[in-house]
Amino acid sequence: MIRLILSKTANAVLTLLIASSLAFFLARGSGSPVREILGDSATPEQVAQLTAELGLDKPLIVQYGQFLLDLVSFDLGDSLRYGQSNLELIAGRLPASIELALFALLLAVAVGVPLGIIAAMREGGVVDRIASMLALLGQSVPLFWLGLMLILLFAVRLGWFPAGQNDGIDSLVLPAVTLSTLPMAQIARLTRSSMSEVLHEGFISAARARGLAGWRIILIHAFRPASLPVVTIVGLQAGMLLSGAVTVEYVFAWPGLGSLATQAVQTRDFPLVQSIVVFGALVFVLINLAVDLLYGLVDPRIREDA
Amino acid sequence: MSTVLSARSVTIEAATGAGPVKLVHDVNLDIREGEILGLIGESGSGKTTAARAIVGLLERNVRVSSGEIALRGKTISSPEVDDFRNVRGSEIGMVFQSASMSLNPLMKVGKQLKEVVRRHQRHLSRQQITERLDQVLRQMGFTDPARVLASFPHQLSGGMRQRVSIALAVVTNPAVVIADECTSALDVTTQAEVVQLLRSLTTDSRTAMLFVTHDLMLAQDLCSRIAVMYAGQIIETGDAREVVSNPRHPYTRALLAAIPTWGEEEIQGIEGSPPRVAADWQGCRFAPRCPVARDECTRTRIGWTPTGTRSGARCLIVEEEEPESSGSMLDHV
């Protein structure tokens, strides 16, 4: 188990390094933020001065070295636009993002998993067909459209929920429902295919031959091995939702990381963009680490192989 | 000795796109207390389908279309039997071909055993269950039951796993055990171990057993009686030694001739291959490959000829050789 954790951690550090390097070079490749900050009327002297201040006149490799050094000391720098520490900005937006992501993910799991299980129990049956149709819809409907439609119906027409902003549990419902559709669809599809595979295994017939109750066979014997790929996709989705549900946050004016990222990109605030990407990568890596460890808990064979 | 399990004219059909196909046709079986009946046949002969029908494990499109399977005289094959699940695992235990097919890889052996006992013997206390598990594992030849109970299947060797599967099938003291090719995947030494175990099970606990195999010599060694299946039908049955030393049906003879012996230059196979299952069951199914077949073999319906009190064959030639019988339709196996 210790060896498993160590090897996974080494992997995680490597992933983080690659992701943050990519973020660094891509942000630099998008052009200088100096003009964006000073405006069109700035003199060449002013531009040169700010460029030097931001360290942008140094060779790229030197900038990169400085970036990595800062990263190791957990210094993500300051935002160009807000003049505030990037870490503080992210920390300020994080609670709202976590709230939204968690709620959406819970909804997705609570609906997707049972739907997938029931569909797998009766392949080709009514539930199966409805589920696969819903899954297809959930994966193909654009989120901005769905969000707008929900606002139109439940906020404007019926007035049940607020149309945007974060204030109270009420305002969480519409964005969470919108955000949950894609993961819900994927979770349902994956649960179905994974369950259906396990249900055809010999040990399931054997459990039937022992006269065990149907629910016991489904939930205890079949779902546990079938849950491995589902755990993976839930982890991936959690990372995706946490590190910025860009579209949905934008549509619902949700003050989370996603909308912060949108603003940062629009204002070419690349220390902030960089920081958000690094943070997102960190979230992904941590969640993947958690998923890997969870694998070992679910399947004893994985625990021992490592 | 009373009959524990019986099959009467059991026909099993699979619904296919092209209409129903008979997988097993008019099968009759009787297994008595402490008796091991070997069900012999090559792959595709329907022996596994017949065995699975007894445990109610047929695929969704497959069903017993006529006849009945009875346990101590009570029908268990009709779909109306809603307490069938109580019979499975408590009165009928099944051992599968390989342990990987019968053991849940993610569950400790102890938990899997406890689960069956709790399901079928609710009255047992925790203490009694623990004792029963210890007892059954010792019966299966384990000297350290506690360690086995705490193990996951992958932590045990192949032979140990198969003995655990047998323990799972018999922990509730079933009246019948269905063993489907349960030694085929094991190496010779382990196979001998498992066979010995099955034998002691029937002598000590008086369990009746249906031993499904393709290995005629193994069946002769282990079983008291043998039934030979070909293309979905039982074509010969009788005392194990009798069937091997004095086979009546040409197919059984051909099977025996195909067993390689020391010093043999060439292995004798049976020409051709078994017919594919079809709806039409006119005539003898083995006739096209039979060295002594005649024209009428493919044309007339072949009845069952008793050759003794509990033996018989489905063959015109046997019918002629047995003067007293007149091709009785009532197949008493």
XYZ file of C-alpha atoms in Angstrom:
639
model
C 0.000 0.000 0.000
C 2.849 2.411 0.874
C 4.590 1.608 -2.393
C 1.358 2.237 -4.234
C 1.013 5.669 -2.641
C 4.645 6.575 -3.378
C 4.535 5.579 -7.026
C 1.220 7.364 -7.518
C 2.598 10.498 -5.886
C 5.638 10.529 -8.176
C 3.286 10.237 -11.125
C 1.182 13.069 -9.786
C 4.180 15.417 -9.442
C 5.253 14.698 -12.999
C 1.754 15.348 -14.321
C 1.618 18.612 -12.430
C 4.957 19.740 -13.874
C 3.876 19.028 -17.424
C 0.502 20.733 -17.007
C 1.931 23.891 -15.465
C 4.683 24.105 -18.100
C 2.054 23.866 -20.813
C 0.069 26.601 -19.112
C 3.171 28.784 -18.937
C 4.132 28.493 -22.598
C 0.587 28.726 -23.946
C -0.073 31.891 -21.938
C 3.182 33.443 -23.205
C 2.273 32.513 -26.748
C -0.954 34.515 -26.664
C 0.813 37.894 -26.803
C 1.808 40.564 -24.311
C -0.662 41.776 -21.679
C 1.064 45.160 -21.410
C -1.045 46.903 -24.054
C -4.138 45.434 -22.481
C -3.252 47.037 -19.178
C -1.997 50.427 -20.337
C -4.438 51.033 -23.141
C -3.822 52.313 -26.672
C -2.576 55.738 -25.619
C 0.505 54.490 -23.796
C 3.900 55.724 -24.972
C 6.611 53.252 -26.027
C 8.552 54.241 -22.907
C 5.653 53.319 -20.653
C 5.246 50.011 -22.465
C 8.939 49.246 -22.149
C 8.895 50.171 -18.464
C 5.949 47.911 -17.593
C 7.357 45.092 -19.691
C 10.561 45.309 -17.673
C 8.608 45.521 -14.423
C 6.710 42.353 -15.241
C 9.961 40.672 -16.232
C 8.671 40.056 -19.748
C 11.845 41.454 -21.353
C 13.947 38.565 -20.079
C 14.562 35.477 -22.233
C 11.720 32.977 -22.126
C 13.865 30.303 -20.509
C 14.751 32.646 -17.639
C 11.092 33.524 -17.151
C 10.278 29.814 -17.139
C 12.950 29.118 -14.539
C 11.583 31.883 -12.338
C 8.062 30.511 -12.805
C 9.116 27.043 -11.690
C 11.020 28.430 -8.705
C 7.969 30.405 -7.626
C 5.822 27.342 -8.120
C 7.982 25.228 -5.834
C 7.661 27.863 -3.130
C 3.885 27.928 -3.680
C 4.038 31.475 -5.041
C 1.567 31.855 -7.888
C 2.239 35.570 -8.296
C -0.211 38.453 -8.487
C -3.009 39.092 -10.904
C -2.336 41.869 -13.414
C -5.895 43.081 -13.395
C -6.834 42.803 -9.743
C -3.370 43.549 -8.349
C -4.132 40.879 -5.776
C -2.439 37.549 -5.073
C -3.685 34.882 -7.485
C -3.909 32.404 -4.662
C -6.234 34.708 -2.756
C -8.409 35.267 -5.807
C -8.731 31.524 -6.376
C -9.381 30.875 -2.710
C -12.112 33.509 -2.783
C -13.902 31.824 -5.656
C -13.316 28.236 -4.597
C -16.189 27.766 -2.087
C -18.799 28.688 -4.682
C -17.214 26.326 -7.212
C -17.015 23.474 -4.731
C -20.614 24.008 -3.746
C -21.811 23.898 -7.331
C -19.583 20.997 -8.381
C -20.462 18.881 -5.376
C -24.173 19.402 -5.786
C -24.063 18.679 -9.521
C -21.950 15.574 -8.999
C -24.189 14.225 -6.248
C -27.180 14.715 -8.500
C -25.392 13.013 -11.394
C -24.412 9.992 -9.295
C -27.763 9.745 -7.544
C -29.610 9.572 -10.854
C -26.981 8.084 -13.184
C -25.943 5.049 -11.150
C -29.421 3.633 -10.393
C -30.522 4.362 -13.955
C -27.518 2.476 -15.320
C -28.076 -0.460 -12.971
C -31.758 -0.803 -13.832
C -30.981 -0.512 -17.545
C -28.389 -3.275 -17.275
C -30.771 -5.579 -15.417
C -33.162 -5.629 -18.333
C -31.114 -5.090 -21.436
C -33.282 -3.904 -24.297
C -36.147 -3.265 -21.879
C -38.149 -0.075 -21.471
C -35.899 1.469 -18.818
C -32.851 0.580 -20.861
C -34.201 2.324 -23.934
C -35.335 5.411 -22.026
C -31.996 5.559 -20.229
C -29.955 5.333 -23.385
C -32.078 8.044 -24.972
C -31.609 10.306 -21.950
C -27.896 9.583 -21.942
C -27.635 10.535 -25.587
C -29.561 13.744 -24.943
C -27.501 14.577 -21.884
C -24.308 14.192 -23.826
C -25.367 16.176 -26.850
C -27.428 19.112 -25.578
C -25.220 22.234 -25.365
C -25.012 23.404 -21.765
C -25.445 27.101 -22.507
C -28.690 26.357 -24.326
C -29.996 24.054 -21.614
C -29.062 26.648 -18.983
C -30.890 29.399 -20.838
C -33.959 27.216 -21.341
C -34.088 26.337 -17.657
C -33.781 30.015 -16.756
C -36.527 30.847 -19.199
C -38.889 28.230 -17.818
C -38.164 28.059 -14.091
C -36.880 31.554 -13.389
C -38.660 33.833 -15.845
C -41.923 31.981 -16.546
C -42.586 30.126 -13.291
C -40.413 32.172 -10.968
C -39.511 29.127 -8.838
C -35.783 29.693 -8.748
C -33.531 32.724 -9.205
C -31.936 33.105 -12.638
C -28.413 33.652 -11.451
C -25.908 34.698 -8.808
C -25.143 32.781 -5.705
C -27.483 33.512 -2.906
C -28.950 30.687 -0.951
C -29.714 27.080 -1.801
C -32.460 28.172 -4.225
C -29.978 29.691 -6.608
C -27.958 26.480 -6.655
C -30.703 24.362 -8.210
C -30.713 25.524 -11.831
C -26.946 25.705 -12.385
C -26.438 22.376 -10.588
C -29.100 20.652 -12.681
C -27.578 22.062 -15.865
C -24.078 21.107 -14.837
C -25.122 17.586 -13.839
C -26.495 16.541 -17.243
C -23.203 15.621 -18.895
C -21.699 13.661 -15.996
C -25.100 12.075 -15.338
C -25.305 10.820 -18.906
C -21.762 9.472 -18.843
C -22.204 7.836 -15.455
C -25.455 6.180 -16.550
C -23.919 4.827 -19.750
C -20.806 3.569 -18.070
C -22.703 2.005 -15.170
C -24.942 0.211 -17.632
C -22.161 -1.220 -19.772
C -20.009 -2.121 -16.804
C -22.896 -3.760 -14.938
C -24.057 -5.642 -17.985
C -20.565 -7.053 -18.422
C -20.327 -8.195 -14.814
C -23.845 -9.646 -14.849
C -22.709 -12.058 -17.560
C -19.832 -13.320 -15.434
C -19.851 -16.864 -14.138
C -19.767 -15.884 -10.499
C -23.077 -14.086 -10.901
C -24.701 -17.295 -12.202
C -23.055 -19.053 -9.295
C -24.558 -16.559 -6.860
C -27.953 -17.232 -8.467
C -27.353 -20.965 -8.154
C -26.865 -20.424 -4.438
C -30.332 -18.915 -4.246
C -29.169 -15.483 -3.109
C -31.707 -12.680 -3.269
C -31.815 -10.701 -6.495
C -31.036 -7.350 -4.895
C -28.084 -8.863 -3.096
C -26.642 -10.228 -6.315
C -27.068 -6.882 -8.071
C -25.894 -4.546 -5.341
C -23.274 -6.581 -3.538
C -21.933 -9.106 -6.012
C -22.250 -7.241 -9.293
C -22.082 -3.553 -8.479
C -18.842 -3.617 -6.562
C -16.696 -4.956 -9.404
C -18.752 -2.923 -11.873
C -18.127 0.273 -9.936
C -14.424 0.560 -10.809
C -14.841 2.359 -14.152
C -17.685 4.384 -12.648
C -15.401 5.579 -9.851
C -12.895 6.680 -12.487
C -15.389 8.692 -14.472
C -16.831 10.284 -11.329
C -13.310 11.334 -10.369
C -12.638 12.810 -13.791
C -15.945 14.637 -13.729
C -15.278 15.962 -10.240
C -12.002 17.433 -11.475
C -13.657 18.939 -14.494
C -16.512 20.480 -12.515
C -14.283 21.807 -9.751
C -11.656 23.393 -11.921
C -14.209 25.488 -13.648
C -17.591 24.889 -15.096
C -16.908 27.745 -17.462
C -20.082 27.774 -19.547
C -22.541 27.112 -16.773
C -20.956 29.621 -14.380
C -21.052 32.201 -17.123
C -24.707 31.604 -18.004
C -25.812 31.722 -14.366
C -23.378 34.503 -13.351
C -22.077 32.073 -10.758
C -19.111 33.582 -8.887
C -16.867 30.543 -9.132
C -13.533 29.628 -10.676
C -15.031 29.236 -14.137
C -16.158 32.817 -14.392
C -12.847 33.975 -12.906
C -11.069 32.059 -15.658
C -13.271 33.614 -18.339
C -12.487 37.108 -17.121
C -8.792 36.335 -16.824
C -8.630 35.123 -20.402
C -10.572 38.096 -21.712
C -8.227 40.572 -20.015
C -5.088 38.578 -20.911
C -4.336 38.371 -17.197
C -1.962 35.539 -17.765
C -0.493 35.124 -14.312
C -4.088 34.492 -13.204
C -4.866 32.188 -16.166
C -1.670 30.283 -15.408
C -2.571 30.015 -11.753
C -6.054 28.731 -12.479
C -4.641 26.116 -14.857
C -2.044 25.033 -12.299
C -4.728 24.863 -9.671
C -7.024 22.878 -11.990
C -4.225 20.464 -12.743
C -3.593 20.060 -9.032
C -7.254 19.282 -8.442
C -7.212 16.683 -11.228
C -4.066 15.082 -9.935
C -5.347 14.921 -6.377
C -8.670 13.457 -7.431
C -6.946 10.896 -9.634
C -4.744 9.978 -6.729
C -7.822 9.522 -4.568
C -9.441 7.403 -7.298
C -6.373 5.176 -7.574
C -6.355 4.615 -3.859
C -10.081 3.939 -3.917
C -9.430 1.261 -6.576
C -7.250 -0.555 -4.114
C -10.012 -0.432 -1.546
C -12.612 -1.806 -3.952
C -10.455 -4.509 -5.508
C -7.993 -6.355 -3.264
C -6.129 -7.692 -6.301
C -5.062 -4.188 -7.349
C -3.887 -3.477 -3.813
C -1.499 -6.399 -3.917
C -0.192 -6.007 -7.436
C 1.223 -2.585 -6.788
C -32.512 -45.940 -1.417
C -34.909 -43.258 -2.434
C -34.793 -41.222 -5.608
C -33.676 -37.675 -4.902
C -33.636 -36.049 -8.290
C -35.541 -37.090 -11.353
C -36.089 -35.733 -14.827
C -39.086 -36.939 -16.829
C -39.167 -36.424 -20.606
C -37.424 -33.107 -20.221
C -37.162 -31.119 -23.409
C -35.344 -27.798 -23.421
C -35.905 -25.248 -26.147
C -34.108 -22.094 -27.097
C -36.109 -19.322 -28.729
C -34.166 -18.068 -31.713
C -34.906 -15.717 -34.563
C -35.644 -18.763 -36.704
C -38.078 -20.282 -34.220
C -37.556 -22.640 -31.300
C -34.577 -24.995 -31.336
C -34.479 -28.088 -29.168
C -31.246 -28.212 -27.200
C -32.205 -31.184 -25.058
C -34.750 -33.738 -26.170
C -36.787 -36.086 -24.026
C -34.256 -36.628 -21.259
C -34.977 -38.991 -18.377
C -32.777 -39.244 -15.315
C -32.971 -40.640 -11.815
C -30.412 -40.066 -9.118
C -30.702 -41.793 -5.786
C -29.258 -40.971 -2.410
C -25.491 -41.409 -2.283
C -25.382 -42.144 -5.978
C -23.206 -40.403 -8.539
C -24.634 -40.275 -12.028
C -22.100 -39.381 -14.691
C -23.593 -37.405 -17.555
C -21.198 -37.939 -20.453
C -21.095 -36.162 -23.749
C -18.945 -34.098 -26.042
C -19.225 -30.318 -26.112
C -22.556 -29.250 -27.536
C -24.283 -32.495 -26.586
C -26.600 -30.625 -24.217
C -25.216 -32.034 -20.987
C -24.434 -28.650 -19.478
C -27.796 -27.252 -20.583
C -29.522 -30.168 -18.873
C -27.489 -29.591 -15.705
C -28.179 -25.870 -15.675
C -31.901 -26.489 -16.140
C -31.904 -28.409 -12.865
C -30.476 -25.417 -11.025
C -32.704 -22.998 -12.946
C -29.792 -21.245 -14.604
C -30.951 -21.298 -18.205
C -30.409 -18.231 -20.365
C -33.381 -15.951 -20.714
C -34.347 -17.315 -24.147
C -34.022 -20.945 -23.076
C -36.715 -22.864 -21.206
C -37.900 -26.322 -20.254
C -40.671 -26.670 -22.818
C -42.042 -30.015 -21.698
C -41.483 -32.668 -19.096
C -40.582 -32.034 -15.497
C -37.656 -32.024 -13.143
C -38.505 -33.116 -9.644
C -36.682 -33.007 -6.359
C -37.930 -35.696 -3.969
C -41.100 -35.894 -6.051
C -41.766 -32.136 -6.046
C -41.614 -30.319 -9.362
C -38.921 -27.672 -9.550
C -38.893 -27.020 -13.270
C -42.135 -25.136 -13.683
C -41.903 -21.359 -13.771
C -44.748 -21.143 -11.249
C -42.519 -22.494 -8.524
C -41.827 -19.209 -6.794
C -40.013 -20.703 -3.848
C -37.492 -22.171 -6.253
C -34.902 -19.754 -5.003
C -35.196 -21.390 -1.608
C -34.386 -24.747 -3.178
C -31.348 -23.471 -5.057
C -28.346 -23.395 -2.830
C -30.096 -25.200 0.001
C -31.269 -28.465 -1.518
C -29.342 -28.300 -4.771
C -25.738 -27.183 -4.805
C -23.800 -26.518 -7.957
C -20.082 -26.716 -8.629
C -18.930 -25.027 -11.795
C -16.179 -25.810 -14.250
C -13.669 -23.434 -12.749
C -13.508 -21.664 -9.441
C -13.160 -18.349 -11.237
C -16.702 -19.001 -12.429
C -18.127 -19.639 -8.993
C -16.247 -17.347 -6.632
C -16.690 -13.609 -6.386
C -13.141 -12.261 -6.783
C -13.789 -9.258 -4.544
C -15.215 -11.093 -1.577
C -13.411 -13.052 1.087
C -14.105 -16.774 1.130
C -15.573 -16.564 4.625
C -18.050 -13.894 3.611
C -19.209 -15.885 0.577
C -19.749 -19.002 2.666
C -21.546 -17.114 5.427
C -23.803 -15.470 2.892
C -25.171 -18.813 1.680
C -25.654 -20.195 5.169
C -27.421 -17.029 6.340
C -29.629 -17.111 3.276
C -30.837 -20.661 3.767
C -30.408 -21.416 7.446
C -31.645 -18.348 9.193
C -32.117 -20.113 12.499
C -28.368 -20.632 12.971
C -26.611 -18.408 15.473
C -23.375 -16.640 14.643
C -21.510 -19.211 16.680
C -23.194 -22.107 14.861
C -22.379 -20.574 11.477
C -18.727 -20.232 12.434
C -18.676 -23.853 13.513
C -20.364 -24.993 10.322
C -17.859 -23.114 8.138
C -14.963 -24.602 10.047
C -16.480 -28.057 9.706
C -17.162 -27.833 5.980
C -13.671 -26.544 5.205
C -12.091 -29.361 7.207
C -14.295 -31.781 5.310
C -12.848 -30.247 2.132
C -9.380 -31.121 3.359
C -8.260 -27.719 4.627
C -6.114 -27.916 7.719
C -6.250 -24.199 8.453
C -9.859 -23.090 7.877
C -9.382 -19.725 9.582
C -6.755 -18.687 7.062
C -8.895 -19.817 4.121
C -11.916 -17.945 5.445
C -9.896 -14.738 5.663
C -8.515 -15.108 2.123
C -9.662 -13.646 -1.138
C -10.030 -16.251 -3.915
C -6.921 -15.034 -5.750
C -4.818 -15.738 -2.692
C -5.556 -19.463 -2.962
C -4.207 -22.035 -5.402
C -6.381 -23.450 -8.186
C -7.068 -26.675 -6.342
C -7.885 -24.837 -3.126
C -10.258 -22.555 -4.998
C -12.100 -25.502 -6.459
C -12.371 -27.100 -3.022
C -13.771 -23.798 -1.744
C -16.346 -23.861 -4.565
C -17.361 -27.329 -3.503
C -17.609 -26.109 0.086
C -19.915 -23.338 -1.144
C -22.106 -25.900 -2.881
C -22.373 -28.256 0.097
C -22.223 -25.951 3.109
C -26.010 -26.090 3.396
C -26.060 -29.899 3.189
C -27.959 -30.132 -0.087
C -29.626 -33.348 -1.184
C -28.144 -33.066 -4.664
C -24.914 -31.633 -5.996
C -24.590 -30.787 -9.670
C -20.946 -30.783 -10.714
C -20.431 -29.352 -14.175
C -17.019 -30.357 -15.573
C -15.687 -29.362 -12.182
C -12.403 -31.233 -12.569
C -11.669 -30.510 -16.222
C -9.677 -27.346 -15.624
C -7.474 -28.871 -12.934
C -4.138 -30.614 -13.300
C -4.055 -34.371 -12.789
C -2.972 -34.383 -9.141
C -5.484 -31.763 -8.084
C -8.129 -33.536 -10.121
C -7.538 -36.737 -8.162
C -7.843 -34.753 -4.948
C -11.156 -33.225 -5.954
C -12.533 -36.541 -7.234
C -11.670 -38.163 -3.902
C -13.474 -35.338 -2.150
C -16.626 -35.758 -4.238
C -16.579 -39.475 -3.611
C -16.330 -39.086 0.152
C -19.109 -36.518 0.006
C -21.542 -39.023 -1.465
C -20.514 -41.854 0.837
C -20.378 -39.800 4.038
C -23.279 -37.407 3.552
C -25.380 -39.621 1.236
C -25.519 -36.719 -1.197
C -26.797 -37.507 -4.659
C -24.615 -36.138 -7.431
C -24.877 -35.381 -11.105
C -21.349 -35.378 -12.461
C -21.228 -33.762 -15.881
C -18.085 -34.583 -17.822
C -16.661 -35.446 -21.206
C -14.190 -37.839 -19.626
C -15.582 -41.360 -19.857
C -12.776 -42.997 -17.909
C -13.039 -40.483 -15.080
C -16.783 -41.111 -14.970
C -16.263 -44.846 -14.806
C -13.880 -44.349 -11.916
C -16.060 -41.994 -9.904
C -19.667 -42.684 -10.842
C -22.023 -45.451 -9.891
C -24.025 -44.954 -13.050
C -23.477 -43.325 -16.420
C -25.770 -41.658 -18.938
C -24.304 -40.885 -22.352
C -25.672 -37.890 -24.232
C -25.412 -37.274 -27.929
C -26.880 -34.287 -29.754
C -29.339 -33.462 -26.999
C -30.546 -36.989 -26.297
C -29.528 -39.630 -23.812
C -28.529 -42.564 -25.977
C -27.352 -45.022 -23.375
C -27.455 -45.454 -19.658
C -26.517 -48.055 -17.104
C -24.179 -49.133 -14.374
C -20.851 -47.336 -14.839
C -18.693 -50.426 -15.120
C -21.277 -52.166 -17.264
C -21.474 -49.291 -19.747
C -17.699 -49.182 -20.103
C -17.083 -52.928 -20.223
C -20.107 -53.786 -22.303
C -21.330 -50.714 -24.211
C -24.548 -51.281 -26.141
C -24.907 -48.162 -28.236
C -22.563 -47.765 -31.238
C -21.758 -44.211 -30.120
C -20.624 -45.356 -26.689
C -18.518 -48.011 -28.381
C -16.976 -45.444 -30.670
C -16.267 -43.187 -27.684
C -14.499 -45.999 -25.870
C -12.529 -46.900 -28.962
C -11.417 -43.292 -29.227
C -9.703 -43.396 -25.829
C -5.975 -43.716 -26.507
C -4.233 -46.660 -24.867
C -0.549 -47.462 -24.291
C 1.326 -48.616 -27.361
C -1.425 -47.567 -29.707
C -0.057 -46.408 -33.034
C -2.894 -44.167 -34.027
C -5.690 -42.545 -32.065
C -9.061 -43.678 -33.358
C -11.452 -40.779 -33.709
C -15.087 -40.849 -34.707
C -15.554 -39.851 -38.336
C -17.576 -36.705 -38.985
C -18.967 -34.315 -36.407
C -22.152 -34.184 -34.339
C -25.207 -32.676 -36.036
C -26.177 -29.122 -35.333
C -29.262 -28.855 -33.199
C -32.448 -28.537 -35.171
C -36.183 -28.630 -34.659
C -36.534 -31.912 -36.515
C -35.781 -35.004 -34.496
C -36.706 -37.802 -36.891
C -34.507 -40.875 -36.708
C -31.251 -41.546 -34.955
C -28.994 -38.544 -34.597
C -25.859 -40.639 -34.654
C -26.808 -42.563 -37.795
C -24.748 -40.429 -40.219
C -21.576 -41.282 -38.279
C -22.569 -44.750 -37.175
C -20.518 -47.635 -38.635
C -23.458 -50.049 -38.357
C -26.298 -47.736 -39.380
C -28.962 -48.927 -41.783
C -31.480 -47.077 -43.910
C -34.305 -47.319 -41.393
C -32.141 -45.707 -38.680
C -32.647 -42.295 -40.222
C -36.326 -42.831 -41.021
C -38.059 -44.242 -37.968
C -38.380 -42.671 -34.572
C -35.971 -44.505 -32.320
C -37.508 -45.626 -29.044
C -35.893 -46.438 -25.755
C -34.926 -50.054 -25.150
C -34.485 -51.111 -21.539
C -31.596 -53.545 -21.191
C -31.925 -54.005 -17.441
C -33.820 -52.566 -14.481
C -32.007 -49.254 -14.655
C -30.237 -49.395 -17.970
C -31.126 -48.974 -21.597
C -30.177 -47.553 -24.967
C -31.738 -45.630 -27.808
C -30.811 -47.745 -30.828
C -32.617 -50.007 -33.289
C -29.893 -52.621 -33.116
C -30.120 -52.818 -29.333
C -33.892 -53.105 -29.706
C -33.483 -56.162 -31.915
C -30.968 -57.712 -29.542
C -33.372 -57.426 -26.620
C -36.182 -59.872 -27.410
C -38.430 -59.159 -24.415
C -38.699 -55.458 -24.925
C -40.651 -53.948 -27.722
C -39.067 -50.539 -27.925
C -40.847 -49.122 -24.910
C -41.567 -45.435 -25.170
C -41.381 -45.060 -21.433
C -37.780 -44.267 -20.790
C -36.856 -45.360 -17.342
C -33.328 -44.396 -16.707
